[in-house]
Short mmCIF file of C-alpha atoms in Angstrom, two decimals:
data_model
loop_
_atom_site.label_atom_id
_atom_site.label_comp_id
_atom_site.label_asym_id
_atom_site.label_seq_id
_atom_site.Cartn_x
_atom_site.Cartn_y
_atom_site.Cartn_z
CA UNK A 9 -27.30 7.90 6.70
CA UNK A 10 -24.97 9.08 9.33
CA UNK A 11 -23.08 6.92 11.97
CA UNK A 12 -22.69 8.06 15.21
CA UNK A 13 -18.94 9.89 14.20
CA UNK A 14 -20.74 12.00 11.94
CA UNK A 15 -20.14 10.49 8.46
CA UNK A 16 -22.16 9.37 5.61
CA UNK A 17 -22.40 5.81 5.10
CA UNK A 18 -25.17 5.38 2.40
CA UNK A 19 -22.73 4.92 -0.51
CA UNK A 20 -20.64 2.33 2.20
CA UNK A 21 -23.66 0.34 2.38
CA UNK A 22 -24.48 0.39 -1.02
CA UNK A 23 -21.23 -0.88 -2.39
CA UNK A 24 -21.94 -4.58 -2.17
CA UNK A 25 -19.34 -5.15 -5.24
CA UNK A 26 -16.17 -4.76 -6.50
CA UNK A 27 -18.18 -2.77 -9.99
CA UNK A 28 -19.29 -0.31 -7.58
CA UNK A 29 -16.03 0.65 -6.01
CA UNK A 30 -14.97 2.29 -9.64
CA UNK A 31 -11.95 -0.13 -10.23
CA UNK A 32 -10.65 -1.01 -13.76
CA UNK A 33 -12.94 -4.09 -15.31
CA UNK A 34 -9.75 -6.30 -15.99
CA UNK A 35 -9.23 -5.89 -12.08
CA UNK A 36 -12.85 -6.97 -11.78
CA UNK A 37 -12.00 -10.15 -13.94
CA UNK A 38 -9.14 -11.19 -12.21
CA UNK A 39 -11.01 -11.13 -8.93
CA UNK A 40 -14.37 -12.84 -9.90
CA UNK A 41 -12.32 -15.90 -11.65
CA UNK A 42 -10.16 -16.13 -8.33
CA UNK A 43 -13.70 -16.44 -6.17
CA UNK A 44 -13.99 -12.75 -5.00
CA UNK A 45 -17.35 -11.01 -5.90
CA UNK A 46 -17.70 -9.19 -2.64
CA UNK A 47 -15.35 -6.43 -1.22
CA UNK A 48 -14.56 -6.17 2.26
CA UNK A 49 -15.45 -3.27 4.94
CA UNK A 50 -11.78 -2.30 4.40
CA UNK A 51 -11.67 -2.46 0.81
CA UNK A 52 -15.42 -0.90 0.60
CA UNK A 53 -13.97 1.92 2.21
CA UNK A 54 -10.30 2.57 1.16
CA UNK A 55 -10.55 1.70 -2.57
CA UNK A 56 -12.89 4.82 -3.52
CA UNK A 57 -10.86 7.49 -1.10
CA UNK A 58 -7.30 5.96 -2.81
CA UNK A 59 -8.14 6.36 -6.33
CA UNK A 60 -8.93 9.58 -6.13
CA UNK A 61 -6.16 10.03 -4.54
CA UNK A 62 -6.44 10.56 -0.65
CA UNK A 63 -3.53 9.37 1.67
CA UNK A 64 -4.72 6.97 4.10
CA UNK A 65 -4.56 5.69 7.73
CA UNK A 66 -5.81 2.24 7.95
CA UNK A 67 -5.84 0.44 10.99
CA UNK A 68 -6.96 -2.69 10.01
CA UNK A 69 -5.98 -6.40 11.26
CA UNK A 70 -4.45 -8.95 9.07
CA UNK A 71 -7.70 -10.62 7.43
CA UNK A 72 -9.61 -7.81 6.83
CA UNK A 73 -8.84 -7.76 3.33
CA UNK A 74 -6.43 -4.55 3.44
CA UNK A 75 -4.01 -5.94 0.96
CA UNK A 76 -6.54 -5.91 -1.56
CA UNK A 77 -7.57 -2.44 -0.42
CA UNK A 78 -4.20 -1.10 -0.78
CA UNK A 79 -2.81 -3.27 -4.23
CA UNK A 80 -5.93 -2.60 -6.43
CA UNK A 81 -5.12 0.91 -6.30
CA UNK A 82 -1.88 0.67 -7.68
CA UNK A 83 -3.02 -1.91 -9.78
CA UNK A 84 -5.88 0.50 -11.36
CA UNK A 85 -3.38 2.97 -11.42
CA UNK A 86 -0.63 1.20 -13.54
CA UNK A 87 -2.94 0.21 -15.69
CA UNK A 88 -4.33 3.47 -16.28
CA UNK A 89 -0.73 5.48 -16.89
CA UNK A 90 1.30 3.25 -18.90
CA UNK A 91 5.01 3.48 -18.95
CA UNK A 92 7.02 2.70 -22.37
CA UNK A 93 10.41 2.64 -21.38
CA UNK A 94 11.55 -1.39 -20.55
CA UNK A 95 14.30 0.30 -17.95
CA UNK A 96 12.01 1.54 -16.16
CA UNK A 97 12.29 2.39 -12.35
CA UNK A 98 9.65 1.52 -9.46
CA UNK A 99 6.45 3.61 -9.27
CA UNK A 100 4.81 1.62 -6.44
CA UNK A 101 6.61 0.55 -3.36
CA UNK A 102 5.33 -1.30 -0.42
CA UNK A 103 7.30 -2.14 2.54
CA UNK A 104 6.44 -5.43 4.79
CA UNK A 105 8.48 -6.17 8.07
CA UNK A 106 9.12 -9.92 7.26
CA UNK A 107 10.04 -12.62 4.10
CA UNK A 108 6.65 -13.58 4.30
CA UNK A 109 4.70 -11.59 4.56
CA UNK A 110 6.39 -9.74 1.31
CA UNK A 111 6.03 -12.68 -0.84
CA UNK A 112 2.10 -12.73 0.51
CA UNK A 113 1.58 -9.09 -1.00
CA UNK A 114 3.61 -10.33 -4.29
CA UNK A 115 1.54 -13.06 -4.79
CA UNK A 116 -1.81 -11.38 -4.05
CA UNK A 117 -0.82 -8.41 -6.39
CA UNK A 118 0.59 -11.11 -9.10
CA UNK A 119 -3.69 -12.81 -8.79
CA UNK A 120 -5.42 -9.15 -8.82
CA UNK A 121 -3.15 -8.16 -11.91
CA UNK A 122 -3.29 -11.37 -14.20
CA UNK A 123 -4.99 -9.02 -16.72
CA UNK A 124 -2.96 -6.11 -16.43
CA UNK A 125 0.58 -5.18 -17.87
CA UNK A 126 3.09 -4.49 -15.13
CA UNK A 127 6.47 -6.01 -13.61
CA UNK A 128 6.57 -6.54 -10.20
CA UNK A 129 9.87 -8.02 -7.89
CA UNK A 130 10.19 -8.74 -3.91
CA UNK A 131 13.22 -7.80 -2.66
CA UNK A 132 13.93 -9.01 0.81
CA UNK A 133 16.97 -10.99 3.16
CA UNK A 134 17.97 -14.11 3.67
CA UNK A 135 18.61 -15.22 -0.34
CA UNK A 136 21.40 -13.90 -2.31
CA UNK A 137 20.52 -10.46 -4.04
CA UNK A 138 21.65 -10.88 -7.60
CA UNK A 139 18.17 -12.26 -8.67
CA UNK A 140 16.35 -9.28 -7.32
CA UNK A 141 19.10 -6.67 -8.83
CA UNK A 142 18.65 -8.84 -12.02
CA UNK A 143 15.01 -7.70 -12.19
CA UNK A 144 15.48 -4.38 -10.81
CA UNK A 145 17.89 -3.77 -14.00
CA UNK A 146 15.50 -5.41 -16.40
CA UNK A 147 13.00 -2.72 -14.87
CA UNK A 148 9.71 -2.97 -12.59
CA UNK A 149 6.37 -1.00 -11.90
CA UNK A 150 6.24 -2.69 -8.16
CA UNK A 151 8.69 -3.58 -5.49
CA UNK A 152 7.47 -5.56 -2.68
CA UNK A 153 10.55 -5.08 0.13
CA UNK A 154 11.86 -5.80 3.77
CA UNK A 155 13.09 -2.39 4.96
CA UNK A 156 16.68 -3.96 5.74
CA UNK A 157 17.43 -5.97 1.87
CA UNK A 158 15.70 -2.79 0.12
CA UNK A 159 17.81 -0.57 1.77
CA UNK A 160 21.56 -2.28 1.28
CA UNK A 161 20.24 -1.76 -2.22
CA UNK A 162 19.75 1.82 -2.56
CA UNK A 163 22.62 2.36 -0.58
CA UNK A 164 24.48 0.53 -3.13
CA UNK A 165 23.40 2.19 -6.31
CA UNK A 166 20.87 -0.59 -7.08
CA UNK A 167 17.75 0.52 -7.00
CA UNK A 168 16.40 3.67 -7.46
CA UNK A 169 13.25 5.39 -5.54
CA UNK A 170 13.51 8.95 -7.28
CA UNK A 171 10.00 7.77 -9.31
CA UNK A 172 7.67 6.70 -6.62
CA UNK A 173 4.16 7.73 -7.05
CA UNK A 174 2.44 5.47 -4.67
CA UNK A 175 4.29 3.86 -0.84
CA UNK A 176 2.69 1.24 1.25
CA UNK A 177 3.50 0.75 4.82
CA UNK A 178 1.34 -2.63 5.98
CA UNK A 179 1.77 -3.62 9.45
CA UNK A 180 4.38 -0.33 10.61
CA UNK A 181 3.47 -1.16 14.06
CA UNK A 182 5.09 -4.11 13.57
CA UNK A 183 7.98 -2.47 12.03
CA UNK A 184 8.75 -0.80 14.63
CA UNK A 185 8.67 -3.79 16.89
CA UNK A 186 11.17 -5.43 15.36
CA UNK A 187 13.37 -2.50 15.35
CA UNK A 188 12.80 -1.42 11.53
CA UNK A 189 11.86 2.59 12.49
CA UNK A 190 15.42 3.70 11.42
CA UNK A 191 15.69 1.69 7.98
CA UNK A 192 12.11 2.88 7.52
CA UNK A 193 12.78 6.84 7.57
CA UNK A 194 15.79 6.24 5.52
CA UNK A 195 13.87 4.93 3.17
CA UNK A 196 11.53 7.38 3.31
CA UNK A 197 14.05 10.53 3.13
CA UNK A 198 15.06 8.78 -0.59
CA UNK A 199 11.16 9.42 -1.56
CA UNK A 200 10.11 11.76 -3.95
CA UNK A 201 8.17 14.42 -2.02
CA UNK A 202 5.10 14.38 -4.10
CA UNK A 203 3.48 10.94 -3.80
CA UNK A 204 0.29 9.13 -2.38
CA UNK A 205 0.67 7.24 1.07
CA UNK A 206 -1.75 4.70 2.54
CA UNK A 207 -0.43 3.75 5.82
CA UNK A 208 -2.22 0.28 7.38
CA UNK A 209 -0.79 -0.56 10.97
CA UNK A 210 -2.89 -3.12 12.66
CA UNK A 211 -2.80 -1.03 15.65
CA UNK A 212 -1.60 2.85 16.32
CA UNK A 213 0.70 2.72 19.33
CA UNK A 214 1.83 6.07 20.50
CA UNK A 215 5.47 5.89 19.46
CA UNK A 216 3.91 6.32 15.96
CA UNK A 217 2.22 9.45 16.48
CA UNK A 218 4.52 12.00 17.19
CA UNK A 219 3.40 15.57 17.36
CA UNK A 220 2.48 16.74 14.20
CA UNK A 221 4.42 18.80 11.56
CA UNK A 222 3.49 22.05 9.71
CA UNK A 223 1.65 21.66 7.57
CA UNK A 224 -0.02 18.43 8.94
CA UNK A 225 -0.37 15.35 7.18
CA UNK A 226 -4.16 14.95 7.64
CA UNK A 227 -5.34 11.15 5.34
CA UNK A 228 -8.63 9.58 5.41
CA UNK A 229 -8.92 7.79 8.22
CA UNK A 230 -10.37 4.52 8.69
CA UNK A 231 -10.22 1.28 11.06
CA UNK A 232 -11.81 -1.82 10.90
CA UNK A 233 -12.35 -4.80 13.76
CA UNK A 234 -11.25 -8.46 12.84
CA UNK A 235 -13.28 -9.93 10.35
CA UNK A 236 -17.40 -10.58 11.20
CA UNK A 237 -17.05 -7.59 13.55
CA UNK A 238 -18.56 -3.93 13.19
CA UNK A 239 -17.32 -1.87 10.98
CA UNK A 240 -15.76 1.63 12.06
CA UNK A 241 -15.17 5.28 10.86
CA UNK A 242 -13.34 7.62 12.80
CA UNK A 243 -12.02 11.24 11.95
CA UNK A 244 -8.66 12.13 10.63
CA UNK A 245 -6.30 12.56 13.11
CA UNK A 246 -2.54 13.61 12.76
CA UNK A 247 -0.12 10.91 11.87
CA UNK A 248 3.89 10.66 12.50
CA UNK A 249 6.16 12.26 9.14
CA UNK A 250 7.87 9.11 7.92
CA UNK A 251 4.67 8.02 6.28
CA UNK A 252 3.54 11.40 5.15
CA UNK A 253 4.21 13.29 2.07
CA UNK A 254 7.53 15.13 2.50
CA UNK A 255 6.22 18.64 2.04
#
């Protein structure tokens, strides 16, 4: 069945559970015994395009469910792609403009992953950093991070970005609002070039579009209402470089 933009939405409608979105059974587990046995019109949509690999725009408002939609992905693929080595350096890294709203992703990823094997840290301001250097030594899968903390640490030798397979930006409009752009794209510049990027903003002012670069970064986009309300698809348009893949 098509909606009005064009798109298919019979496998949308039919995915009525978190079994049907293709996600590792341990991550199915973890989110029946914590009460959740159906997926949101975010998740219902993201999960499938991110594990197999599509970069994403997401405009989604906070309690739509788009943490899930962007953690069970990494989760699934952690899980799938075991690393040995106990120094290990990040592989996922999501960036949140505030304290807490970091710790909220931390904790939500900690609940979806009680059955899989990964190390996770937040790394943010306002606390002394030797705690969060502590853990970045002892060596991590996942870094939950405020642009500002994260980046005094990679500036400083402390934590390293060069292994990166999978970057998060939730709520960049917000970001950007508080002045975060700058940190953001230096960030950014110390990514791998090669990596998967959902983006979730929970709106798309214009100062984040840009015009776009050759070749252009074209993801799946999607955008849902506030919970209870219609769900939407819309085709992919063009989105600024700091949240693309760098080449």
């Amino acid at each position: 069945m098509l909606n009005p933009n064009g798109v298919d939405e019979s496998n949308i409608l039919d995915s009525t559970n978190f079994d049907a979105l293709g996600l590792n059974q341990s991550l199915v587990r973890a989110l029946l015994e914590a009460g959740y046995t159906e997926p949101t019109p975010i998740q219902v949509q993201a999960i499938p395009k991110v594990i197999e690999g599509h970069d994403l725009l997401g405009i989604a408002q906070t309690g739509t469910g788009k943490t899930a939609a962007f953690s069970l992905r990494i989760l699934h693929h952690l899980n799938a792609k075991q690393v040995e080595s106990k120094a290990r350096h990040p592989r996922a890294l999501i960036l949140a403009p505030t304290r807490e709203l970091a710790i909220q992703i931390a904790d939500s990823i900690k609940l979806y992953g009680s059955y899989i094997a990964f190390k996770q840290t937040s790394i943010f301001g306002g606390v002394g950093q030797n705690p969060q250097v502590t853990a970045l030594k002892r060596g991590v899968d996942v870094v939950v991070a405020t642009p500002g903390r994260l980046l005094d640490l990679v500036n400083q030798g402390l934590c390293h970005l060069g292994q990166i397979e999978y970057f998060v930006l939730d709520e960049a409009d917000r970001m950007l609002d508080m002045g975060f752009i700058h940190d953001v794209k230096k960030i950014v510049a110390k990514l791998p070039r090669k990596r998967q990027t959902p983006f979730f903003p929970a709106t798309m002012p214009n100062t984040l579009s840009p015009p776009p670069r050759d070749p252009p970064y074209k993801p799946a986009n999607l955008s849902v209402e506030p919970p209870a309300s219609p769900l939407q698809v819309h085709a992919p348009t063009s989105v600024p470089a700091l949240h693309g893949r760098g080449g």
